[in-house]
């Protein structure tokens, strides 16, 4: 009954969206395609070719990997048989300030995987609170794992996830795992699908230079309908982008929700230091530690140490998302600020690794991440200027174009295997515009960081002059860059 109700609501949503597109088309004047508009169309087209070409390349590469290359790799893994088995599996879970119901779901799934994977396994719990330890011990006794499955606790201070990871990695190091052991790093709100361990660990034998890999994600959102759809859209886009980058074995993040590493990687003192105390030397903001973004730090460390990265699309996890605010606008902006900040803090130094290390396509993608904050705003800005200067018809043309293209993009996302909904086209555009503005804001404030679930914030203990200089110079650079962008568009239109 619930599925029928959901299906009817989604059908009504799609009908409403298509009706809006038809109304926009009917509102256009007959002179819409007058040759006088050719300069406007050329201006939009020049940047649009770049933006849509990057999207099309990712889509084609992603589908190529998902439907052709990955099945070929999978057949090779099957031929390896037991030769691909690891000597030992460590399942390390970090949790802090997550509700008891979610924590129970997570640890139940991890203990189940430890039992059912059949490998010698140690479950390492990196926790802060005694209540979590008591909960895990209770579940451990109820599920009664066999002798080859062991439990280890690492009690840590509540100073952030990076410290939790570092303490856990050092605990694993003390057990002196051999070169065939693997470590799965699991977040405290991640529920593992059945068989995810057996689907991920054999790839390290097939690809000797892969240092880490990550998995497909689905989510359950404890929030509103629009917040739920926003997260699900993000995971559908993530899936295709991950597949695209996996074609080059250059997946751009080792997702903190669940990634698997060679044990020799996580026991490497350089890797541990990169995750625990990663920092940036900025020409204007000075030196500052990274509070969030451990997934980007681990990826950068792998690249710097000479490893490849991979993605396993049929190994899935389910995350329990707790929005930081009840309001969708506030919650999405907070999450974007954290995600895009992590991305931009790693971007420039990653590019400095060079094409020889990253590859041409990965370097192009990293460069595109830096310019997309401006190119994403170009169409809207030009449409607004043209509608004020020439005719309101331009904004209607633009909205119709956005409506049609976002509909096509949504339909293409259905090939990812993730479900699509009628709110996706609007959310895609929201992400484009609001995401670009958040990127511009955070680009000039890379030192500003905070967790969305924890009250932890970066405290640099700067002198009053340094704080004022950083604050006002950030505002001045944001204003200057935005002014130059608008002035350039006014001159072009």
Short mmCIF file of C-alpha atoms in Angstrom, two decimals:
data_model
loop_
_atom_site.label_atom_id
_atom_site.label_comp_id
_atom_site.label_asym_id
_atom_site.label_seq_id
_atom_site.Cartn_x
_atom_site.Cartn_y
_atom_site.Cartn_z
CA UNK A 1 0.00 0.00 0.00
CA UNK A 2 2.85 2.38 0.88
CA UNK A 3 4.59 1.59 -2.41
CA UNK A 4 1.38 2.32 -4.34
CA UNK A 5 0.95 5.64 -2.51
CA UNK A 6 4.59 6.58 -3.17
CA UNK A 7 4.23 5.65 -6.85
CA UNK A 8 1.10 7.79 -7.25
CA UNK A 9 2.75 10.77 -5.54
CA UNK A 10 5.82 10.47 -7.77
CA UNK A 11 3.63 10.21 -10.90
CA UNK A 12 1.80 13.37 -9.80
CA UNK A 13 5.17 15.08 -9.24
CA UNK A 14 6.41 14.19 -12.72
CA UNK A 15 3.13 15.40 -14.25
CA UNK A 16 3.40 18.70 -12.38
CA UNK A 17 6.99 19.20 -13.54
CA UNK A 18 6.17 18.52 -17.20
CA UNK A 19 3.18 20.88 -16.96
CA UNK A 20 5.49 23.66 -15.74
CA UNK A 21 7.80 23.09 -18.72
CA UNK A 22 4.86 23.36 -21.13
CA UNK A 23 3.67 26.57 -19.47
CA UNK A 24 7.15 28.07 -19.85
CA UNK A 25 7.22 27.08 -23.53
CA UNK A 26 3.80 28.68 -24.11
CA UNK A 27 4.96 31.88 -22.37
CA UNK A 28 7.75 32.42 -24.90
CA UNK A 29 7.19 35.13 -27.53
CA UNK A 30 7.20 34.11 -31.18
CA UNK A 31 10.43 36.03 -31.74
CA UNK A 32 12.34 33.80 -29.34
CA UNK A 33 14.60 32.35 -32.00
CA UNK A 34 15.22 35.65 -33.76
CA UNK A 35 18.79 35.87 -35.16
CA UNK A 36 19.39 38.91 -32.93
CA UNK A 37 19.83 36.55 -30.00
CA UNK A 38 22.78 34.73 -31.56
CA UNK A 39 25.41 36.49 -29.42
CA UNK A 40 23.58 35.54 -26.24
CA UNK A 41 23.30 31.92 -27.34
CA UNK A 42 26.98 31.89 -28.35
CA UNK A 43 28.05 33.22 -24.95
CA UNK A 44 26.02 30.59 -23.11
CA UNK A 45 27.14 27.92 -25.58
CA UNK A 46 30.87 28.57 -25.21
CA UNK A 47 30.86 27.88 -21.48
CA UNK A 48 28.04 25.34 -21.81
CA UNK A 49 30.17 23.25 -24.19
CA UNK A 50 32.83 23.00 -21.48
CA UNK A 51 30.39 22.20 -18.67
CA UNK A 52 28.22 19.73 -20.58
CA UNK A 53 31.27 18.11 -22.17
CA UNK A 54 32.75 17.36 -18.74
CA UNK A 55 29.41 15.92 -17.62
CA UNK A 56 29.08 13.84 -20.80
CA UNK A 57 32.63 12.48 -20.47
CA UNK A 58 31.97 11.45 -16.86
CA UNK A 59 28.71 9.80 -17.89
CA UNK A 60 30.24 7.83 -20.77
CA UNK A 61 33.27 6.79 -18.71
CA UNK A 62 31.04 5.83 -15.78
CA UNK A 63 28.77 3.64 -17.93
CA UNK A 64 31.80 2.11 -19.68
CA UNK A 65 33.28 1.10 -16.33
CA UNK A 66 29.98 -0.04 -14.81
CA UNK A 67 28.70 -2.17 -17.69
CA UNK A 68 31.87 -3.32 -19.50
CA UNK A 69 35.14 -2.88 -17.62
CA UNK A 70 34.01 -3.82 -14.11
CA UNK A 71 32.31 -7.09 -15.19
CA UNK A 72 35.56 -8.00 -17.00
CA UNK A 73 37.58 -7.29 -13.84
CA UNK A 74 35.08 -9.29 -11.80
CA UNK A 75 35.58 -12.36 -13.97
CA UNK A 76 39.33 -12.08 -13.38
CA UNK A 77 38.76 -11.90 -9.62
CA UNK A 78 36.62 -15.05 -9.70
CA UNK A 79 39.43 -16.91 -11.49
CA UNK A 80 41.79 -16.09 -8.62
CA UNK A 81 39.58 -18.06 -6.22
CA UNK A 82 41.04 -18.47 -2.74
CA UNK A 83 44.33 -16.93 -3.90
CA UNK A 84 42.61 -13.54 -3.50
CA UNK A 85 41.74 -14.16 0.17
CA UNK A 86 43.38 -11.82 2.71
CA UNK A 87 45.41 -13.22 5.59
CA UNK A 88 43.46 -11.11 8.07
CA UNK A 89 40.63 -8.54 7.99
CA UNK A 90 40.38 -5.63 10.41
CA UNK A 91 36.98 -3.93 10.65
CA UNK A 92 37.61 -0.59 12.37
CA UNK A 93 34.54 1.38 13.44
CA UNK A 94 34.73 4.97 14.71
CA UNK A 95 31.68 6.37 16.49
CA UNK A 96 30.95 9.47 18.55
CA UNK A 97 27.64 11.05 19.56
CA UNK A 98 25.46 8.84 17.38
CA UNK A 99 22.08 7.74 18.73
CA UNK A 100 21.84 4.28 20.28
CA UNK A 101 19.42 2.89 17.65
CA UNK A 102 21.79 3.77 14.78
CA UNK A 103 24.83 2.52 16.72
CA UNK A 104 23.09 -0.83 17.33
CA UNK A 105 22.22 -1.19 13.62
CA UNK A 106 25.81 -0.40 12.60
CA UNK A 107 27.57 -2.77 15.02
CA UNK A 108 25.09 -5.57 14.34
CA UNK A 109 25.92 -5.36 10.63
CA UNK A 110 29.68 -5.23 11.30
CA UNK A 111 29.63 -8.23 13.66
CA UNK A 112 27.51 -10.14 11.12
CA UNK A 113 30.03 -9.42 8.37
CA UNK A 114 32.93 -10.42 10.63
CA UNK A 115 31.24 -13.76 11.22
CA UNK A 116 29.97 -14.47 7.70
CA UNK A 117 33.00 -13.37 5.65
CA UNK A 118 34.87 -16.46 6.86
CA UNK A 119 38.28 -14.76 7.16
CA UNK A 120 40.28 -14.35 10.38
CA UNK A 121 38.84 -11.02 11.53
CA UNK A 122 39.41 -8.45 14.26
CA UNK A 123 36.77 -5.84 14.97
CA UNK A 124 38.41 -2.66 16.29
CA UNK A 125 36.00 -0.23 17.99
CA UNK A 126 37.40 3.30 18.26
CA UNK A 127 34.95 4.89 20.70
CA UNK A 128 34.67 7.77 23.13
CA UNK A 129 31.79 6.91 25.44
CA UNK A 130 31.47 3.96 27.84
CA UNK A 131 27.82 3.47 26.82
CA UNK A 132 28.95 2.52 23.29
CA UNK A 133 31.40 -0.04 24.67
CA UNK A 134 28.70 -1.64 26.85
CA UNK A 135 26.30 -1.75 23.89
CA UNK A 136 28.87 -3.45 21.64
CA UNK A 137 29.81 -6.00 24.32
CA UNK A 138 26.13 -6.85 24.81
CA UNK A 139 25.60 -7.40 21.09
CA UNK A 140 28.84 -9.39 20.83
CA UNK A 141 27.65 -11.80 23.52
CA UNK A 142 24.25 -12.23 21.86
CA UNK A 143 25.70 -12.93 18.40
CA UNK A 144 28.44 -15.19 19.86
CA UNK A 145 31.11 -14.98 17.07
CA UNK A 146 33.42 -17.98 16.44
CA UNK A 147 36.99 -18.12 17.72
CA UNK A 148 38.56 -16.66 14.55
CA UNK A 149 36.64 -13.39 15.12
CA UNK A 150 38.09 -11.13 17.81
CA UNK A 151 37.03 -7.85 19.45
CA UNK A 152 39.32 -4.96 20.39
CA UNK A 153 38.40 -1.60 21.96
CA UNK A 154 40.29 1.66 21.59
CA UNK A 155 39.09 4.39 23.96
CA UNK A 156 39.82 7.87 22.63
CA UNK A 157 39.23 11.49 23.72
CA UNK A 158 36.34 13.27 22.01
CA UNK A 159 38.66 15.54 20.03
CA UNK A 160 37.48 14.64 16.55
CA UNK A 161 37.37 11.85 14.01
CA UNK A 162 40.98 12.29 12.89
CA UNK A 163 42.26 11.40 16.36
CA UNK A 164 39.88 8.45 16.47
CA UNK A 165 41.24 7.12 13.19
CA UNK A 166 44.87 7.62 14.22
CA UNK A 167 44.36 5.81 17.56
CA UNK A 168 42.69 2.94 15.72
CA UNK A 169 45.43 2.71 13.09
CA UNK A 170 48.11 2.57 15.80
CA UNK A 171 46.19 -0.16 17.61
CA UNK A 172 46.18 -2.20 14.39
CA UNK A 173 49.88 -1.47 13.88
CA UNK A 174 50.64 -3.04 17.28
CA UNK A 175 49.17 -6.31 16.02
CA UNK A 176 51.80 -6.29 13.24
CA UNK A 177 49.61 -7.41 10.30
CA UNK A 178 51.37 -8.88 7.27
CA UNK A 179 51.27 -7.56 3.70
CA UNK A 180 48.15 -9.55 2.77
CA UNK A 181 45.98 -8.12 5.55
CA UNK A 182 43.34 -5.47 4.84
CA UNK A 183 41.62 -2.82 6.97
CA UNK A 184 38.05 -1.61 6.46
CA UNK A 185 37.44 1.82 8.00
CA UNK A 186 33.74 2.22 8.85
CA UNK A 187 31.90 5.27 10.13
CA UNK A 188 29.58 5.03 13.12
CA UNK A 189 26.46 5.68 11.03
CA UNK A 190 27.20 3.13 8.28
CA UNK A 191 25.22 -0.12 8.03
CA UNK A 192 27.00 -2.75 5.92
CA UNK A 193 25.13 -4.71 3.26
CA UNK A 194 25.36 -8.49 3.38
CA UNK A 195 28.59 -9.73 1.76
CA UNK A 196 30.28 -6.34 1.45
CA UNK A 197 33.56 -7.63 2.96
CA UNK A 198 33.83 -10.57 0.54
CA UNK A 199 33.07 -8.23 -2.37
CA UNK A 200 35.80 -5.72 -1.52
CA UNK A 201 38.86 -7.53 -0.18
CA UNK A 202 39.85 -9.64 -3.28
CA UNK A 203 40.64 -6.55 -5.39
CA UNK A 204 43.91 -5.94 -3.58
CA UNK A 205 45.28 -9.20 -4.99
CA UNK A 206 44.08 -8.41 -8.52
CA UNK A 207 45.56 -4.90 -8.45
CA UNK A 208 48.86 -4.94 -6.51
CA UNK A 209 49.23 -1.14 -6.63
CA UNK A 210 45.74 -0.30 -5.32
CA UNK A 211 46.21 1.07 -1.79
CA UNK A 212 42.57 1.81 -1.02
CA UNK A 213 39.08 1.40 -2.43
CA UNK A 214 35.59 2.59 -1.60
CA UNK A 215 32.03 1.39 -2.10
CA UNK A 216 28.58 2.33 -3.38
CA UNK A 217 26.29 4.18 -0.95
CA UNK A 218 22.57 4.31 -0.31
CA UNK A 219 20.96 6.26 2.50
CA UNK A 220 18.15 6.51 4.98
CA UNK A 221 17.51 10.15 5.90
CA UNK A 222 16.01 11.16 9.23
CA UNK A 223 14.50 14.33 7.84
CA UNK A 224 12.03 15.88 5.39
CA UNK A 225 11.13 14.55 1.93
CA UNK A 226 13.22 17.18 0.14
CA UNK A 227 16.22 16.50 2.39
CA UNK A 228 15.87 12.78 1.69
CA UNK A 229 15.72 13.35 -2.08
CA UNK A 230 18.70 15.72 -1.90
CA UNK A 231 20.87 13.06 -0.28
CA UNK A 232 19.70 10.32 -2.64
CA UNK A 233 20.45 12.49 -5.68
CA UNK A 234 23.92 13.16 -4.32
CA UNK A 235 24.62 9.43 -3.98
CA UNK A 236 23.37 8.73 -7.52
CA UNK A 237 25.72 11.40 -8.92
CA UNK A 238 28.53 10.13 -6.70
CA UNK A 239 28.07 6.59 -8.06
CA UNK A 240 28.56 7.61 -11.72
CA UNK A 241 31.47 9.93 -10.90
CA UNK A 242 33.19 7.21 -8.86
CA UNK A 243 32.77 4.76 -11.74
CA UNK A 244 34.23 7.33 -14.14
CA UNK A 245 37.31 7.91 -11.97
CA UNK A 246 37.72 4.17 -11.26
CA UNK A 247 38.33 3.68 -14.97
CA UNK A 248 41.70 5.40 -14.37
CA UNK A 249 42.10 3.95 -10.86
CA UNK A 250 42.01 7.52 -9.59
CA UNK A 251 38.91 7.65 -7.36
CA UNK A 252 39.15 11.12 -5.82
CA UNK A 253 38.14 10.35 -2.23
CA UNK A 254 38.43 7.48 0.21
CA UNK A 255 34.94 7.90 1.61
CA UNK A 256 34.89 8.05 5.39
CA UNK A 257 31.62 6.10 5.54
CA UNK A 258 33.45 2.94 4.39
CA UNK A 259 36.74 2.48 2.63
CA UNK A 260 39.10 -0.49 2.60
CA UNK A 261 42.90 -0.18 2.70
CA UNK A 262 45.91 -2.42 2.61
CA UNK A 263 47.11 -2.95 6.18
CA UNK A 264 50.60 -1.82 5.10
CA UNK A 265 49.04 1.56 4.19
CA UNK A 266 47.21 2.28 7.47
CA UNK A 267 50.21 1.12 9.52
CA UNK A 268 52.55 3.43 7.61
CA UNK A 269 53.58 6.27 9.99
CA UNK A 270 53.41 8.77 7.10
CA UNK A 271 49.82 7.81 6.30
CA UNK A 272 48.80 7.99 9.96
CA UNK A 273 50.40 11.44 10.27
CA UNK A 274 48.63 12.63 7.10
CA UNK A 275 45.24 11.60 8.50
CA UNK A 276 45.84 12.74 12.06
CA UNK A 277 47.51 16.11 11.56
CA UNK A 278 46.98 17.15 7.94
CA UNK A 279 47.44 20.87 7.39
CA UNK A 280 47.81 23.54 4.74
CA UNK A 281 50.31 26.37 4.32
CA UNK A 282 48.24 29.17 2.77
CA UNK A 283 49.87 32.32 1.36
CA UNK A 284 47.33 34.60 3.07
CA UNK A 285 45.73 32.61 5.89
CA UNK A 286 48.95 31.03 7.15
CA UNK A 287 49.29 27.48 8.45
CA UNK A 288 46.18 25.72 9.75
CA UNK A 289 45.22 22.16 10.66
CA UNK A 290 42.47 20.26 8.83
CA UNK A 291 39.63 19.55 11.20
CA UNK A 292 37.32 17.74 8.76
CA UNK A 293 38.03 15.98 5.45
CA UNK A 294 39.87 12.86 6.62
CA UNK A 295 38.59 11.13 3.45
CA UNK A 296 40.40 13.68 1.29
CA UNK A 297 43.55 13.48 3.42
CA UNK A 298 43.68 9.70 3.08
CA UNK A 299 43.22 9.98 -0.70
CA UNK A 300 45.95 12.61 -1.02
CA UNK A 301 48.27 10.51 1.14
CA UNK A 302 47.70 7.48 -1.12
CA UNK A 303 48.46 9.57 -4.21
CA UNK A 304 51.57 11.05 -2.62
CA UNK A 305 52.81 7.61 -1.53
CA UNK A 306 52.38 6.22 -5.07
CA UNK A 307 49.24 4.07 -4.69
CA UNK A 308 46.18 3.76 -6.93
CA UNK A 309 42.56 3.96 -5.75
CA UNK A 310 39.53 1.94 -6.86
CA UNK A 311 35.73 1.70 -6.60
CA UNK A 312 33.57 -1.42 -6.17
CA UNK A 313 30.08 -0.51 -7.48
CA UNK A 314 28.26 -3.68 -6.40
CA UNK A 315 29.53 -3.54 -2.80
CA UNK A 316 27.03 -1.32 -1.01
CA UNK A 317 26.57 0.31 2.36
CA UNK A 318 23.56 2.10 3.82
CA UNK A 319 24.17 5.30 5.75
CA UNK A 320 21.84 6.84 8.30
CA UNK A 321 21.81 10.58 7.63
CA UNK A 322 20.96 13.02 10.41
CA UNK A 323 20.57 16.54 8.92
CA UNK A 324 22.25 19.20 11.10
CA UNK A 325 19.18 21.50 10.87
CA UNK A 326 15.43 21.05 10.41
CA UNK A 327 15.39 23.61 7.61
CA UNK A 328 16.49 22.15 4.26
CA UNK A 329 18.19 25.41 3.20
CA UNK A 330 20.20 25.71 6.41
CA UNK A 331 21.10 22.01 6.55
CA UNK A 332 22.18 21.79 2.91
CA UNK A 333 24.29 24.94 3.18
CA UNK A 334 26.05 23.62 6.29
CA UNK A 335 26.82 20.31 4.62
CA UNK A 336 27.95 21.97 1.39
CA UNK A 337 30.25 24.27 3.38
CA UNK A 338 31.94 21.25 4.96
CA UNK A 339 32.12 19.11 1.80
CA UNK A 340 33.29 21.85 -0.57
CA UNK A 341 35.77 23.16 1.98
CA UNK A 342 37.33 19.69 2.25
CA UNK A 343 37.45 19.50 -1.53
CA UNK A 344 39.05 22.90 -2.12
CA UNK A 345 41.61 22.53 0.67
CA UNK A 346 43.00 19.45 -1.08
CA UNK A 347 42.53 20.60 -4.66
CA UNK A 348 45.46 22.96 -5.24
CA UNK A 349 48.11 20.76 -3.63
CA UNK A 350 46.74 17.70 -5.41
CA UNK A 351 47.24 19.45 -8.74
CA UNK A 352 50.86 20.09 -7.75
CA UNK A 353 51.47 16.32 -7.78
CA UNK A 354 51.55 16.71 -11.57
CA UNK A 355 50.12 14.96 -14.61
CA UNK A 356 52.70 12.17 -14.46
CA UNK A 357 51.37 11.10 -11.07
CA UNK A 358 47.67 11.90 -11.46
CA UNK A 359 47.12 11.33 -15.16
CA UNK A 360 45.73 13.83 -17.68
CA UNK A 361 42.03 13.20 -17.02
CA UNK A 362 42.34 13.41 -13.23
CA UNK A 363 44.27 16.66 -13.55
CA UNK A 364 41.54 18.03 -15.83
CA UNK A 365 38.83 17.05 -13.31
CA UNK A 366 40.71 18.76 -10.46
CA UNK A 367 41.11 21.89 -12.57
CA UNK A 368 37.40 21.83 -13.43
CA UNK A 369 36.56 21.73 -9.71
CA UNK A 370 38.31 25.08 -9.34
CA UNK A 371 36.58 26.88 -12.23
CA UNK A 372 33.11 25.31 -11.90
CA UNK A 373 32.15 27.69 -9.08
CA UNK A 374 32.16 30.51 -11.66
CA UNK A 375 31.01 28.70 -14.80
CA UNK A 376 27.98 27.31 -12.93
CA UNK A 377 26.73 30.85 -12.28
CA UNK A 378 27.39 32.21 -15.76
CA UNK A 379 24.12 31.13 -17.41
CA UNK A 380 21.89 32.56 -14.68
CA UNK A 381 23.89 35.80 -14.43
CA UNK A 382 23.80 36.42 -18.19
CA UNK A 383 20.10 35.57 -18.39
CA UNK A 384 19.27 38.07 -15.64
CA UNK A 385 21.42 40.80 -17.22
CA UNK A 386 19.98 40.18 -20.69
CA UNK A 387 16.39 40.15 -19.39
CA UNK A 388 16.95 43.53 -17.70
CA UNK A 389 18.84 45.08 -20.60
CA UNK A 390 16.89 43.65 -23.56
CA UNK A 391 13.78 41.58 -22.85
CA UNK A 392 12.21 39.50 -20.05
CA UNK A 393 11.91 36.70 -22.61
CA UNK A 394 15.56 35.80 -21.94
CA UNK A 395 14.87 34.65 -18.39
CA UNK A 396 11.96 32.51 -19.62
CA UNK A 397 14.19 30.96 -22.31
CA UNK A 398 16.81 30.25 -19.69
CA UNK A 399 14.35 28.64 -17.26
CA UNK A 400 12.94 26.44 -20.04
CA UNK A 401 16.46 25.38 -21.01
CA UNK A 402 17.31 24.57 -17.40
CA UNK A 403 14.07 22.62 -16.98
CA UNK A 404 14.66 20.49 -20.08
CA UNK A 405 18.37 19.81 -19.51
CA UNK A 406 17.89 18.92 -15.83
CA UNK A 407 15.11 16.55 -16.80
CA UNK A 408 17.46 14.82 -19.28
CA UNK A 409 20.23 14.64 -16.65
CA UNK A 410 17.81 13.11 -14.16
CA UNK A 411 16.73 10.44 -16.64
CA UNK A 412 20.38 9.62 -17.38
CA UNK A 413 21.01 9.16 -13.64
CA UNK A 414 18.56 6.26 -13.68
CA UNK A 415 21.32 4.22 -15.39
CA UNK A 416 23.30 4.40 -12.16
CA UNK A 417 20.98 1.90 -10.51
CA UNK A 418 19.83 4.50 -7.99
CA UNK A 419 16.14 5.47 -8.10
CA UNK A 420 15.17 8.91 -9.39
CA UNK A 421 12.34 11.22 -8.29
CA UNK A 422 10.41 14.22 -9.66
CA UNK A 423 12.22 16.61 -7.33
CA UNK A 424 15.63 15.74 -8.84
CA UNK A 425 15.64 18.32 -11.69
CA UNK A 426 14.94 21.17 -9.27
CA UNK A 427 17.48 19.87 -6.76
CA UNK A 428 20.11 19.56 -9.50
CA UNK A 429 19.69 23.24 -10.28
CA UNK A 430 19.65 24.18 -6.59
CA UNK A 431 22.94 22.34 -6.13
CA UNK A 432 24.41 24.12 -9.16
CA UNK A 433 23.57 27.66 -8.05
CA UNK A 434 23.69 27.46 -4.25
CA UNK A 435 26.63 25.06 -4.41
CA UNK A 436 28.59 27.49 -6.60
CA UNK A 437 27.93 30.38 -4.20
CA UNK A 438 28.98 28.27 -1.21
CA UNK A 439 32.17 27.26 -3.07
CA UNK A 440 33.03 30.90 -3.80
CA UNK A 441 32.44 31.81 -0.15
CA UNK A 442 34.51 28.95 1.25
CA UNK A 443 37.28 29.33 -1.36
CA UNK A 444 38.35 32.56 0.33
CA UNK A 445 37.86 31.14 3.84
CA UNK A 446 39.62 27.79 3.72
CA UNK A 447 40.63 28.03 7.38
CA UNK A 448 37.00 28.07 8.58
CA UNK A 449 35.93 24.53 9.50
CA UNK A 450 33.51 22.79 11.83
CA UNK A 451 31.76 19.43 12.18
CA UNK A 452 28.02 19.36 11.53
CA UNK A 453 27.35 16.66 14.16
CA UNK A 454 29.92 17.65 16.78
CA UNK A 455 30.50 21.03 18.46
CA UNK A 456 34.21 20.79 17.59
CA UNK A 457 35.64 23.86 15.83
CA UNK A 458 39.14 24.80 14.75
CA UNK A 459 40.74 27.18 17.25
CA UNK A 460 43.98 28.64 15.88
CA UNK A 461 44.70 30.96 18.85
CA UNK A 462 45.63 33.79 16.49
CA UNK A 463 46.54 37.29 17.65
CA UNK A 464 43.77 39.87 17.25
CA UNK A 465 45.50 41.54 14.28
CA UNK A 466 45.86 38.20 12.45
CA UNK A 467 42.18 37.36 13.04
CA UNK A 468 41.08 40.76 11.74
CA UNK A 469 43.41 40.54 8.74
CA UNK A 470 42.15 37.08 7.78
CA UNK A 471 38.53 38.11 8.19
CA UNK A 472 38.69 41.38 6.26
CA UNK A 473 41.06 40.14 3.56
CA UNK A 474 38.65 37.23 2.93
CA UNK A 475 35.76 39.67 2.57
CA UNK A 476 37.78 41.97 0.31
CA UNK A 477 38.86 39.14 -1.99
CA UNK A 478 35.32 37.74 -2.20
CA UNK A 479 33.97 41.19 -3.10
CA UNK A 480 36.74 41.84 -5.64
CA UNK A 481 36.38 38.48 -7.38
CA UNK A 482 32.59 38.79 -7.57
CA UNK A 483 32.84 42.35 -8.88
CA UNK A 484 35.27 41.34 -11.63
CA UNK A 485 32.97 38.44 -12.60
CA UNK A 486 29.90 40.70 -12.87
CA UNK A 487 31.84 43.46 -14.66
CA UNK A 488 33.11 40.97 -17.25
CA UNK A 489 29.56 39.76 -17.92
CA UNK A 490 28.22 43.30 -18.23
CA UNK A 491 30.90 44.02 -20.82
CA UNK A 492 30.11 40.85 -22.77
CA UNK A 493 26.30 41.06 -22.84
#
